[in-house]
């Protein structure tokens, strides 16, 4: 279903600015031989005040031990850990590419990793800056946080959504910009200068598109039973539903919503409700119950179920890379996505004695363009895996922080 969107005046201005900025990216000539001057016209392309630009990805791992509160940022370039403020009692650690969100019962602590990237389509800028604690968002452990370059949307357990000014957060301050009227099911997702949300309608949940003031500007004629799980891909935003997923895209001034059904009945406990993938990839993964994994190929609009051993964590880099599954034997297993056959396996990485993760704090697999990372909380280690070389252990990091919670920034 396709619905035209109304472009509000602020959106028109933003689009003009975006077009001008994109033009400067594509048409800028090398500045060799030019005198430097501290004027806007002489500011070099990609310049960000207070940050260093690098030619390579500046990945960092955010780590937290909920019991002790010990929190740190592992710089994967230098191998050093930067300690930050203690955060006790966190139950989840979220990430939007730059900022980490430590969700606790009393609120959410925001941590600036100091590493991020800006993707201009035909080229990418990588940045690094000092790590710092930003502050607290008054949203508890059930809050869902999604961001884009302009806003951070925080949706609490009651469906109430508050928008925070991203530019203020980048300067070390937390400032609300607007509270949306009404309540919504699941996370409110910023996308293409708008917001994607599910509104209740006659006992069902209907996809709606809002502007940044919270006004409805489009209503694709599509519903989603039990919405849960979302992922931002180059092809659009994937939203999980009971019968599969929705692919939402903005093209030529219109929003489209396309269903990608499982094609078969899937019991509730085997549905894909939490997607994992490499940022920038169009191949998504999710547990399919206790002993299998879903792989969603977004370009092909197909689901594939891969039978594995008991699943602790799953991820993939996509684009021909193996499916990575951390299983209860403590090893990472590699599977060929097309055939479902196991192709490689690491030695056991998890310290024996703590492989029951029913408390929700299971290890994870974080994936970037060349490496995967697995946290071993009990062993106080993080393992770096070269997934393109038979799951070779490239490095291991001994830590003084127990890495119960882990996310990767800078991708």
mmCIF file of C-alpha atoms in Angstrom:
data_model
loop_
_atom_site.group_PDB
_atom_site.id
_atom_site.type_symbol
_atom_site.label_atom_id
_atom_site.label_comp_id
_atom_site.label_asym_id
_atom_site.label_seq_id
_atom_site.Cartn_x
_atom_site.Cartn_y
_atom_site.Cartn_z
ATOM 1 C CA UNK A 1 0.000 0.000 0.000
ATOM 2 C CA UNK A 2 1.346 3.442 -0.930
ATOM 3 C CA UNK A 3 0.318 6.696 0.757
ATOM 4 C CA UNK A 4 1.500 10.172 -0.185
ATOM 5 C CA UNK A 5 3.005 12.129 2.655
ATOM 6 C CA UNK A 6 2.434 15.784 3.459
ATOM 7 C CA UNK A 7 5.749 17.629 3.594
ATOM 8 C CA UNK A 8 5.582 20.214 6.351
ATOM 9 C CA UNK A 9 7.486 23.526 6.079
ATOM 10 C CA UNK A 10 10.196 22.408 8.519
ATOM 11 C CA UNK A 11 10.640 19.210 6.509
ATOM 12 C CA UNK A 12 10.963 21.190 3.273
ATOM 13 C CA UNK A 13 13.678 23.310 4.826
ATOM 14 C CA UNK A 14 15.442 20.234 6.128
ATOM 15 C CA UNK A 15 15.288 18.628 2.707
ATOM 16 C CA UNK A 16 16.827 21.735 1.125
ATOM 17 C CA UNK A 17 19.623 21.730 3.679
ATOM 18 C CA UNK A 18 20.189 18.027 3.138
ATOM 19 C CA UNK A 19 20.367 18.527 -0.616
ATOM 20 C CA UNK A 20 22.885 21.351 -0.206
ATOM 21 C CA UNK A 21 25.010 19.280 2.162
ATOM 22 C CA UNK A 22 24.911 16.247 -0.126
ATOM 23 C CA UNK A 23 25.925 18.415 -3.077
ATOM 24 C CA UNK A 24 28.906 19.705 -1.112
ATOM 25 C CA UNK A 25 29.909 16.101 -0.346
ATOM 26 C CA UNK A 26 29.825 15.011 -3.960
ATOM 27 C CA UNK A 27 31.306 18.102 -5.553
ATOM 28 C CA UNK A 28 33.967 19.187 -3.096
ATOM 29 C CA UNK A 29 37.494 19.445 -4.492
ATOM 30 C CA UNK A 30 40.629 18.563 -2.514
ATOM 31 C CA UNK A 31 41.803 21.492 -0.391
ATOM 32 C CA UNK A 32 45.540 21.058 -1.027
ATOM 33 C CA UNK A 33 47.201 24.419 -1.423
ATOM 34 C CA UNK A 34 44.291 26.357 0.020
ATOM 35 C CA UNK A 35 44.989 28.597 3.012
ATOM 36 C CA UNK A 36 42.993 27.608 6.077
ATOM 37 C CA UNK A 37 40.634 30.218 7.406
ATOM 38 C CA UNK A 38 38.241 30.061 10.318
ATOM 39 C CA UNK A 39 35.153 30.898 8.297
ATOM 40 C CA UNK A 40 32.170 28.656 7.516
ATOM 41 C CA UNK A 41 33.035 28.583 3.824
ATOM 42 C CA UNK A 42 36.549 27.311 4.598
ATOM 43 C CA UNK A 43 35.497 24.580 7.029
ATOM 44 C CA UNK A 44 36.713 21.301 5.611
ATOM 45 C CA UNK A 45 34.171 18.739 4.492
ATOM 46 C CA UNK A 46 33.105 16.371 7.283
ATOM 47 C CA UNK A 47 34.443 18.611 10.048
ATOM 48 C CA UNK A 48 32.843 18.044 13.447
ATOM 49 C CA UNK A 49 33.864 20.335 16.286
ATOM 50 C CA UNK A 50 35.563 18.442 19.125
ATOM 51 C CA UNK A 51 35.959 15.196 17.169
ATOM 52 C CA UNK A 52 38.745 13.577 15.187
ATOM 53 C CA UNK A 53 37.999 12.131 11.776
ATOM 54 C CA UNK A 54 39.629 8.839 10.795
ATOM 55 C CA UNK A 55 39.880 6.802 7.623
ATOM 56 C CA UNK A 56 38.846 3.597 9.417
ATOM 57 C CA UNK A 57 36.028 2.568 11.704
ATOM 58 C CA UNK A 58 36.602 3.664 15.332
ATOM 59 C CA UNK A 59 34.704 0.907 17.118
ATOM 60 C CA UNK A 60 34.276 0.805 20.874
ATOM 61 C CA UNK A 61 32.490 -1.637 23.186
ATOM 62 C CA UNK A 62 30.331 -0.339 26.023
ATOM 63 C CA UNK A 63 30.435 -2.673 29.024
ATOM 64 C CA UNK A 64 28.492 -2.816 32.291
ATOM 65 C CA UNK A 65 28.209 -5.055 35.354
ATOM 66 C CA UNK A 66 24.758 -4.458 36.892
ATOM 67 C CA UNK A 67 25.750 -5.860 40.305
ATOM 68 C CA UNK A 68 28.809 -3.709 40.957
ATOM 69 C CA UNK A 69 27.825 -0.848 38.679
ATOM 70 C CA UNK A 70 31.251 -0.928 37.029
ATOM 71 C CA UNK A 71 30.973 0.575 33.558
ATOM 72 C CA UNK A 72 33.625 1.081 30.911
ATOM 73 C CA UNK A 73 34.289 1.651 27.225
ATOM 74 C CA UNK A 74 36.774 -0.662 25.490
ATOM 75 C CA UNK A 75 38.502 1.119 22.612
ATOM 76 C CA UNK A 76 39.019 -1.575 19.979
ATOM 77 C CA UNK A 77 41.701 0.486 18.219
ATOM 78 C CA UNK A 78 43.968 0.966 21.251
ATOM 79 C CA UNK A 79 42.755 -1.943 23.398
ATOM 80 C CA UNK A 80 42.355 0.384 26.399
ATOM 81 C CA UNK A 81 39.332 0.588 28.702
ATOM 82 C CA UNK A 82 38.009 3.998 29.757
ATOM 83 C CA UNK A 83 36.090 3.861 33.032
ATOM 84 C CA UNK A 84 32.885 5.879 33.324
ATOM 85 C CA UNK A 85 30.344 6.566 36.066
ATOM 86 C CA UNK A 86 29.022 3.551 37.964
ATOM 87 C CA UNK A 87 25.533 2.446 36.937
ATOM 88 C CA UNK A 88 24.006 -0.204 39.197
ATOM 89 C CA UNK A 89 20.955 -2.331 38.525
ATOM 90 C CA UNK A 90 20.839 -1.975 34.742
ATOM 91 C CA UNK A 91 18.728 -4.669 33.075
ATOM 92 C CA UNK A 92 19.406 -3.736 29.445
ATOM 93 C CA UNK A 93 21.969 -1.839 27.415
ATOM 94 C CA UNK A 94 20.795 -0.267 24.180
ATOM 95 C CA UNK A 95 22.781 1.445 21.430
ATOM 96 C CA UNK A 96 21.954 3.810 18.564
ATOM 97 C CA UNK A 97 25.379 3.897 16.922
ATOM 98 C CA UNK A 98 26.913 6.489 19.258
ATOM 99 C CA UNK A 99 24.979 6.658 22.531
ATOM 100 C CA UNK A 100 24.521 3.786 24.944
ATOM 101 C CA UNK A 101 21.376 3.557 27.068
ATOM 102 C CA UNK A 102 21.631 1.711 30.380
ATOM 103 C CA UNK A 103 18.058 0.893 31.351
ATOM 104 C CA UNK A 104 17.378 0.558 35.071
ATOM 105 C CA UNK A 105 14.244 0.497 37.252
ATOM 106 C CA UNK A 106 14.635 4.159 38.245
ATOM 107 C CA UNK A 107 15.695 5.595 34.898
ATOM 108 C CA UNK A 108 17.976 5.310 31.887
ATOM 109 C CA UNK A 109 21.588 6.461 31.997
ATOM 110 C CA UNK A 110 22.939 7.912 28.743
ATOM 111 C CA UNK A 111 26.598 7.315 27.872
ATOM 112 C CA UNK A 112 28.325 8.959 24.910
ATOM 113 C CA UNK A 113 30.715 6.338 23.509
ATOM 114 C CA UNK A 114 32.663 8.999 21.620
ATOM 115 C CA UNK A 115 32.642 6.892 18.449
ATOM 116 C CA UNK A 116 30.275 7.175 15.512
ATOM 117 C CA UNK A 117 29.993 7.221 11.750
ATOM 118 C CA UNK A 118 28.093 9.313 9.222
ATOM 119 C CA UNK A 119 26.990 7.474 6.095
ATOM 120 C CA UNK A 120 26.505 9.687 3.043
ATOM 121 C CA UNK A 121 25.674 6.766 0.759
ATOM 122 C CA UNK A 122 28.679 6.953 -1.560
ATOM 123 C CA UNK A 123 31.162 7.562 1.266
ATOM 124 C CA UNK A 124 31.394 7.329 5.050
ATOM 125 C CA UNK A 125 32.947 9.515 7.743
ATOM 126 C CA UNK A 126 34.308 7.932 10.940
ATOM 127 C CA UNK A 127 34.700 10.015 14.088
ATOM 128 C CA UNK A 128 36.117 9.676 17.589
ATOM 129 C CA UNK A 129 35.882 11.930 20.628
ATOM 130 C CA UNK A 130 36.272 11.555 24.402
ATOM 131 C CA UNK A 131 33.830 9.241 26.161
ATOM 132 C CA UNK A 132 31.504 10.982 28.601
ATOM 133 C CA UNK A 133 28.450 10.466 30.762
ATOM 134 C CA UNK A 134 25.577 12.569 29.470
ATOM 135 C CA UNK A 135 22.950 12.135 32.188
ATOM 136 C CA UNK A 136 19.653 10.468 33.019
ATOM 137 C CA UNK A 137 16.437 10.077 31.042
ATOM 138 C CA UNK A 138 13.374 9.608 33.293
ATOM 139 C CA UNK A 139 12.290 6.358 31.660
ATOM 140 C CA UNK A 140 12.465 2.957 33.335
ATOM 141 C CA UNK A 141 13.715 -0.466 32.388
ATOM 142 C CA UNK A 142 10.873 -1.165 29.931
ATOM 143 C CA UNK A 143 11.431 1.978 27.860
ATOM 144 C CA UNK A 144 12.238 1.601 24.178
ATOM 145 C CA UNK A 145 14.641 4.121 22.638
ATOM 146 C CA UNK A 146 15.153 4.745 18.929
ATOM 147 C CA UNK A 147 17.145 7.537 17.256
ATOM 148 C CA UNK A 148 18.082 9.240 14.036
ATOM 149 C CA UNK A 149 20.401 12.192 13.418
ATOM 150 C CA UNK A 150 17.870 14.717 14.749
ATOM 151 C CA UNK A 151 15.809 13.153 17.543
ATOM 152 C CA UNK A 152 15.802 10.368 20.083
ATOM 153 C CA UNK A 153 12.346 8.893 20.708
ATOM 154 C CA UNK A 154 11.761 7.366 24.152
ATOM 155 C CA UNK A 155 8.589 5.275 24.489
ATOM 156 C CA UNK A 156 7.702 4.084 27.980
ATOM 157 C CA UNK A 157 5.818 0.939 29.015
ATOM 158 C CA UNK A 158 2.507 2.836 28.794
ATOM 159 C CA UNK A 159 3.060 3.877 25.170
ATOM 160 C CA UNK A 160 3.825 7.512 25.966
ATOM 161 C CA UNK A 161 6.607 8.941 23.779
ATOM 162 C CA UNK A 162 8.958 11.839 24.476
ATOM 163 C CA UNK A 163 11.307 13.240 21.833
ATOM 164 C CA UNK A 164 14.769 14.424 22.858
ATOM 165 C CA UNK A 165 16.944 16.851 20.906
ATOM 166 C CA UNK A 166 19.833 14.823 19.489
ATOM 167 C CA UNK A 167 22.030 17.877 18.870
ATOM 168 C CA UNK A 168 21.839 18.788 22.566
ATOM 169 C CA UNK A 169 22.775 15.230 23.513
ATOM 170 C CA UNK A 170 25.835 15.462 21.281
ATOM 171 C CA UNK A 171 26.881 18.500 23.336
ATOM 172 C CA UNK A 172 26.495 16.605 26.595
ATOM 173 C CA UNK A 173 23.013 17.768 27.617
ATOM 174 C CA UNK A 174 19.638 16.061 27.761
ATOM 175 C CA UNK A 175 16.790 18.259 26.579
ATOM 176 C CA UNK A 176 13.262 17.298 25.589
ATOM 177 C CA UNK A 177 11.879 18.753 22.393
ATOM 178 C CA UNK A 178 8.310 17.436 22.477
ATOM 179 C CA UNK A 179 5.929 14.955 24.094
ATOM 180 C CA UNK A 180 3.676 13.212 21.596
ATOM 181 C CA UNK A 181 -0.044 13.135 22.176
ATOM 182 C CA UNK A 182 -1.709 9.725 22.496
ATOM 183 C CA UNK A 183 -0.120 6.367 23.181
ATOM 184 C CA UNK A 184 1.424 3.832 20.832
ATOM 185 C CA UNK A 185 2.155 0.100 20.811
ATOM 186 C CA UNK A 186 5.818 -0.841 20.638
ATOM 187 C CA UNK A 187 8.681 1.511 19.860
ATOM 188 C CA UNK A 188 8.180 4.780 17.995
ATOM 189 C CA UNK A 189 10.845 4.760 15.271
ATOM 190 C CA UNK A 190 12.305 7.938 13.708
ATOM 191 C CA UNK A 191 12.618 7.510 9.954
ATOM 192 C CA UNK A 192 13.071 9.917 7.036
ATOM 193 C CA UNK A 193 12.329 13.029 9.154
ATOM 194 C CA UNK A 194 9.114 11.410 10.376
ATOM 195 C CA UNK A 195 8.057 8.887 13.025
ATOM 196 C CA UNK A 196 6.707 5.374 12.479
ATOM 197 C CA UNK A 197 4.265 4.180 15.115
ATOM 198 C CA UNK A 198 1.483 1.689 15.765
ATOM 199 C CA UNK A 199 -1.830 3.162 16.882
ATOM 200 C CA UNK A 200 -4.647 1.118 18.385
ATOM 201 C CA UNK A 201 -7.665 0.880 16.101
ATOM 202 C CA UNK A 202 -10.639 -1.312 16.901
ATOM 203 C CA UNK A 203 -8.604 -3.913 18.752
ATOM 204 C CA UNK A 204 -5.833 -4.011 16.129
ATOM 205 C CA UNK A 205 -2.658 -1.999 15.714
ATOM 206 C CA UNK A 206 -2.451 0.208 12.626
ATOM 207 C CA UNK A 207 0.754 1.613 11.177
ATOM 208 C CA UNK A 208 0.760 5.425 11.130
ATOM 209 C CA UNK A 209 3.324 7.986 10.000
ATOM 210 C CA UNK A 210 3.701 11.103 12.158
ATOM 211 C CA UNK A 211 5.577 14.326 11.651
ATOM 212 C CA UNK A 212 7.972 15.471 14.356
ATOM 213 C CA UNK A 213 5.140 17.373 16.054
ATOM 214 C CA UNK A 214 3.220 14.132 16.448
ATOM 215 C CA UNK A 215 0.620 14.934 13.802
ATOM 216 C CA UNK A 216 -0.504 12.086 11.588
ATOM 217 C CA UNK A 217 0.534 12.736 7.978
ATOM 218 C CA UNK A 218 0.049 9.286 6.446
ATOM 219 C CA UNK A 219 -1.792 6.074 7.289
ATOM 220 C CA UNK A 220 -0.767 3.129 5.138
ATOM 221 C CA UNK A 221 -3.669 0.706 5.097
ATOM 222 C CA UNK A 222 -1.848 -2.017 6.996
ATOM 223 C CA UNK A 223 -2.187 -3.550 10.439
ATOM 224 C CA UNK A 224 0.258 -5.519 12.552
ATOM 225 C CA UNK A 225 -0.789 -7.979 15.216
ATOM 226 C CA UNK A 226 1.430 -8.015 18.329
ATOM 227 C CA UNK A 227 4.107 -5.624 17.008
ATOM 228 C CA UNK A 228 7.503 -6.359 18.518
ATOM 229 C CA UNK A 229 11.020 -5.871 17.195
ATOM 230 C CA UNK A 230 12.370 -3.433 14.595
ATOM 231 C CA UNK A 231 15.502 -2.830 12.562
ATOM 232 C CA UNK A 232 16.780 -0.017 10.368
ATOM 233 C CA UNK A 233 18.235 -1.260 7.066
ATOM 234 C CA UNK A 234 19.327 0.324 3.802
ATOM 235 C CA UNK A 235 16.098 -0.948 2.243
ATOM 236 C CA UNK A 236 13.891 0.629 4.888
ATOM 237 C CA UNK A 237 12.626 -0.125 8.387
ATOM 238 C CA UNK A 238 11.603 -3.649 9.339
ATOM 239 C CA UNK A 239 8.831 -3.967 11.939
ATOM 240 C CA UNK A 240 8.076 -7.363 13.463
ATOM 241 C CA UNK A 241 4.502 -8.713 13.546
ATOM 242 C CA UNK A 242 2.848 -11.948 14.630
ATOM 243 C CA UNK A 243 2.632 -13.209 11.026
ATOM 244 C CA UNK A 244 6.029 -11.955 9.829
ATOM 245 C CA UNK A 245 7.252 -8.414 9.263
ATOM 246 C CA UNK A 246 6.493 -5.125 7.568
ATOM 247 C CA UNK A 247 9.014 -3.327 5.360
ATOM 248 C CA UNK A 248 8.387 0.427 5.479
ATOM 249 C CA UNK A 249 10.074 2.694 2.953
ATOM 250 C CA UNK A 250 9.963 6.329 1.886
ATOM 251 C CA UNK A 251 10.289 6.763 -1.868
ATOM 252 C CA UNK A 252 9.478 9.646 -4.180
ATOM 253 C CA UNK A 253 7.520 11.532 -1.551
ATOM 254 C CA UNK A 254 5.463 8.548 -0.415
ATOM 255 C CA UNK A 255 5.582 5.950 2.337
ATOM 256 C CA UNK A 256 5.043 2.318 1.398
ATOM 257 C CA UNK A 257 4.380 -0.637 3.689
ATOM 258 C CA UNK A 258 4.961 -4.152 2.385
ATOM 259 C CA UNK A 259 4.227 -7.365 4.256
ATOM 260 C CA UNK A 260 6.850 -10.113 4.428
ATOM 261 C CA UNK A 261 4.908 -13.080 5.834
ATOM 262 C CA UNK A 262 6.454 -16.192 7.333
ATOM 263 C CA UNK A 263 4.428 -18.217 4.854
ATOM 264 C CA UNK A 264 3.433 -20.699 7.526
ATOM 265 C CA UNK A 265 1.929 -20.715 10.993
ATOM 266 C CA UNK A 266 4.569 -19.854 13.589
ATOM 267 C CA UNK A 267 3.839 -20.456 17.285
ATOM 268 C CA UNK A 268 4.115 -17.385 19.501
ATOM 269 C CA UNK A 269 7.256 -18.626 21.249
ATOM 270 C CA UNK A 270 9.041 -19.070 17.898
ATOM 271 C CA UNK A 271 8.310 -15.644 16.393
ATOM 272 C CA UNK A 272 11.072 -13.161 15.582
ATOM 273 C CA UNK A 273 10.711 -10.459 18.226
ATOM 274 C CA UNK A 274 14.249 -9.040 18.524
ATOM 275 C CA UNK A 275 16.300 -8.535 15.366
ATOM 276 C CA UNK A 276 20.102 -8.588 15.263
ATOM 277 C CA UNK A 277 22.240 -7.564 12.295
ATOM 278 C CA UNK A 278 25.280 -5.604 11.228
ATOM 279 C CA UNK A 279 24.383 -1.931 10.833
ATOM 280 C CA UNK A 280 24.124 -1.252 7.114
ATOM 281 C CA UNK A 281 23.282 -4.872 6.320
ATOM 282 C CA UNK A 282 19.980 -6.086 4.870
ATOM 283 C CA UNK A 283 20.173 -9.562 6.425
ATOM 284 C CA UNK A 284 18.461 -9.831 9.818
ATOM 285 C CA UNK A 285 18.576 -12.596 12.402
ATOM 286 C CA UNK A 286 16.442 -13.540 15.404
ATOM 287 C CA UNK A 287 15.978 -16.602 17.622
ATOM 288 C CA UNK A 288 13.215 -18.939 16.420
ATOM 289 C CA UNK A 289 12.458 -20.556 19.747
ATOM 290 C CA UNK A 290 15.107 -22.413 21.743
ATOM 291 C CA UNK A 291 16.893 -24.425 19.032
ATOM 292 C CA UNK A 292 16.623 -22.519 15.759
ATOM 293 C CA UNK A 293 17.231 -19.134 14.165
ATOM 294 C CA UNK A 294 15.313 -16.962 11.708
ATOM 295 C CA UNK A 295 17.176 -15.252 8.867
ATOM 296 C CA UNK A 296 15.256 -12.501 7.076
ATOM 297 C CA UNK A 297 16.647 -11.567 3.654
ATOM 298 C CA UNK A 298 15.167 -8.107 3.159
ATOM 299 C CA UNK A 299 16.053 -7.652 -0.550
ATOM 300 C CA UNK A 300 14.550 -11.065 -1.399
ATOM 301 C CA UNK A 301 11.616 -10.645 1.039
ATOM 302 C CA UNK A 302 12.149 -14.161 2.366
ATOM 303 C CA UNK A 303 12.421 -15.891 5.739
ATOM 304 C CA UNK A 304 14.667 -18.893 6.302
ATOM 305 C CA UNK A 305 14.653 -21.058 9.420
ATOM 306 C CA UNK A 306 18.010 -22.593 10.329
ATOM 307 C CA UNK A 307 17.996 -25.438 12.838
ATOM 308 C CA UNK A 308 20.880 -25.051 15.274
ATOM 309 C CA UNK A 309 21.702 -26.177 18.776
ATOM 310 C CA UNK A 310 20.273 -24.376 21.830
ATOM 311 C CA UNK A 311 20.635 -20.653 21.088
ATOM 312 C CA UNK A 312 22.166 -18.087 23.438
ATOM 313 C CA UNK A 313 22.841 -15.322 20.879
ATOM 314 C CA UNK A 314 22.794 -14.880 17.101
ATOM 315 C CA UNK A 315 23.998 -12.387 14.508
ATOM 316 C CA UNK A 316 25.458 -12.116 11.006
ATOM 317 C CA UNK A 317 27.354 -9.607 8.896
ATOM 318 C CA UNK A 318 25.165 -10.535 5.913
ATOM 319 C CA UNK A 319 26.288 -10.385 2.284
ATOM 320 C CA UNK A 320 27.624 -13.929 2.086
ATOM 321 C CA UNK A 321 29.007 -14.052 5.625
ATOM 322 C CA UNK A 322 28.194 -16.957 7.943
ATOM 323 C CA UNK A 323 25.333 -17.044 10.381
ATOM 324 C CA UNK A 324 26.926 -16.780 13.840
ATOM 325 C CA UNK A 325 25.241 -18.609 16.712
ATOM 326 C CA UNK A 326 26.499 -18.696 20.285
ATOM 327 C CA UNK A 327 25.121 -21.920 21.709
ATOM 328 C CA UNK A 328 24.804 -23.285 25.233
ATOM 329 C CA UNK A 329 28.000 -25.324 24.815
ATOM 330 C CA UNK A 330 29.817 -21.982 25.091
ATOM 331 C CA UNK A 331 31.055 -22.032 21.482
ATOM 332 C CA UNK A 332 30.241 -19.857 18.488
ATOM 333 C CA UNK A 333 29.028 -21.954 15.558
ATOM 334 C CA UNK A 334 29.102 -20.758 11.963
ATOM 335 C CA UNK A 335 26.346 -21.827 9.545
ATOM 336 C CA UNK A 336 25.933 -21.415 5.821
ATOM 337 C CA UNK A 337 22.731 -19.413 5.529
ATOM 338 C CA UNK A 338 21.763 -20.879 2.158
ATOM 339 C CA UNK A 339 22.120 -24.544 3.154
ATOM 340 C CA UNK A 340 21.767 -24.407 6.926
ATOM 341 C CA UNK A 341 24.897 -26.535 7.324
ATOM 342 C CA UNK A 342 27.469 -25.863 10.026
ATOM 343 C CA UNK A 343 30.758 -24.678 8.536
ATOM 344 C CA UNK A 344 32.916 -23.782 11.545
ATOM 345 C CA UNK A 345 33.027 -23.720 15.316
ATOM 346 C CA UNK A 346 35.179 -22.027 17.939
ATOM 347 C CA UNK A 347 36.482 -23.534 21.135
ATOM 348 C CA UNK A 348 34.204 -22.937 24.168
ATOM 349 C CA UNK A 349 34.427 -19.213 24.955
ATOM 350 C CA UNK A 350 32.111 -18.927 27.941
ATOM 351 C CA UNK A 351 33.507 -19.729 31.343
ATOM 352 C CA UNK A 352 32.011 -22.953 32.660
ATOM 353 C CA UNK A 353 29.577 -22.666 35.550
ATOM 354 C CA UNK A 354 27.392 -19.836 34.204
ATOM 355 C CA UNK A 355 25.613 -20.933 31.084
ATOM 356 C CA UNK A 356 22.089 -20.566 32.411
ATOM 357 C CA UNK A 357 20.987 -17.146 31.250
ATOM 358 C CA UNK A 358 17.351 -17.261 32.302
ATOM 359 C CA UNK A 359 17.935 -13.981 34.183
ATOM 360 C CA UNK A 360 17.940 -12.214 30.807
ATOM 361 C CA UNK A 361 21.585 -11.151 30.918
ATOM 362 C CA UNK A 362 22.808 -13.486 28.193
ATOM 363 C CA UNK A 363 26.041 -12.810 26.286
ATOM 364 C CA UNK A 364 25.671 -11.254 22.851
ATOM 365 C CA UNK A 365 27.373 -11.295 19.462
ATOM 366 C CA UNK A 366 28.234 -7.850 18.113
ATOM 367 C CA UNK A 367 29.229 -7.696 14.434
ATOM 368 C CA UNK A 368 30.920 -5.055 12.308
ATOM 369 C CA UNK A 369 32.449 -5.092 8.812
ATOM 370 C CA UNK A 370 35.310 -7.446 9.649
ATOM 371 C CA UNK A 371 35.000 -8.817 13.178
ATOM 372 C CA UNK A 372 32.520 -10.217 15.688
ATOM 373 C CA UNK A 373 32.711 -9.757 19.463
ATOM 374 C CA UNK A 374 31.452 -12.096 22.204
ATOM 375 C CA UNK A 375 31.417 -11.253 25.920
ATOM 376 C CA UNK A 376 32.293 -13.792 28.607
ATOM 377 C CA UNK A 377 30.997 -12.179 31.828
ATOM 378 C CA UNK A 378 32.254 -14.778 34.286
ATOM 379 C CA UNK A 379 35.698 -14.878 32.702
ATOM 380 C CA UNK A 380 35.863 -11.055 32.452
ATOM 381 C CA UNK A 381 36.829 -11.320 28.796
ATOM 382 C CA UNK A 382 35.732 -10.215 25.358
ATOM 383 C CA UNK A 383 36.705 -12.297 22.324
ATOM 384 C CA UNK A 384 37.274 -10.848 18.858
ATOM 385 C CA UNK A 385 36.429 -13.304 16.066
ATOM 386 C CA UNK A 386 37.442 -13.110 12.414
ATOM 387 C CA UNK A 387 34.280 -14.578 10.908
ATOM 388 C CA UNK A 388 35.803 -14.561 7.408
ATOM 389 C CA UNK A 389 38.651 -16.855 8.496
ATOM 390 C CA UNK A 390 36.943 -19.923 9.892
ATOM 391 C CA UNK A 391 35.903 -18.146 13.116
ATOM 392 C CA UNK A 392 39.513 -17.571 14.121
ATOM 393 C CA UNK A 393 39.990 -15.917 17.509
ATOM 394 C CA UNK A 394 41.879 -12.782 16.485
ATOM 395 C CA UNK A 395 42.202 -11.178 19.930
ATOM 396 C CA UNK A 396 40.956 -11.600 23.482
ATOM 397 C CA UNK A 397 40.668 -8.772 25.991
ATOM 398 C CA UNK A 398 41.091 -9.383 29.709
ATOM 399 C CA UNK A 399 39.039 -6.847 31.652
ATOM 400 C CA UNK A 400 38.615 -5.452 35.150
ATOM 401 C CA UNK A 401 34.944 -4.876 34.320
ATOM 402 C CA UNK A 402 32.656 -7.882 34.362
ATOM 403 C CA UNK A 403 31.051 -7.484 30.885
ATOM 404 C CA UNK A 404 27.527 -8.701 31.652
ATOM 405 C CA UNK A 405 26.031 -6.149 29.265
ATOM 406 C CA UNK A 406 27.782 -5.199 26.011
ATOM 407 C CA UNK A 407 27.072 -3.210 22.841
ATOM 408 C CA UNK A 408 29.283 -1.921 20.038
ATOM 409 C CA UNK A 409 29.465 1.726 19.000
ATOM 410 C CA UNK A 410 31.070 3.463 16.046
ATOM 411 C CA UNK A 411 29.585 1.321 13.272
#
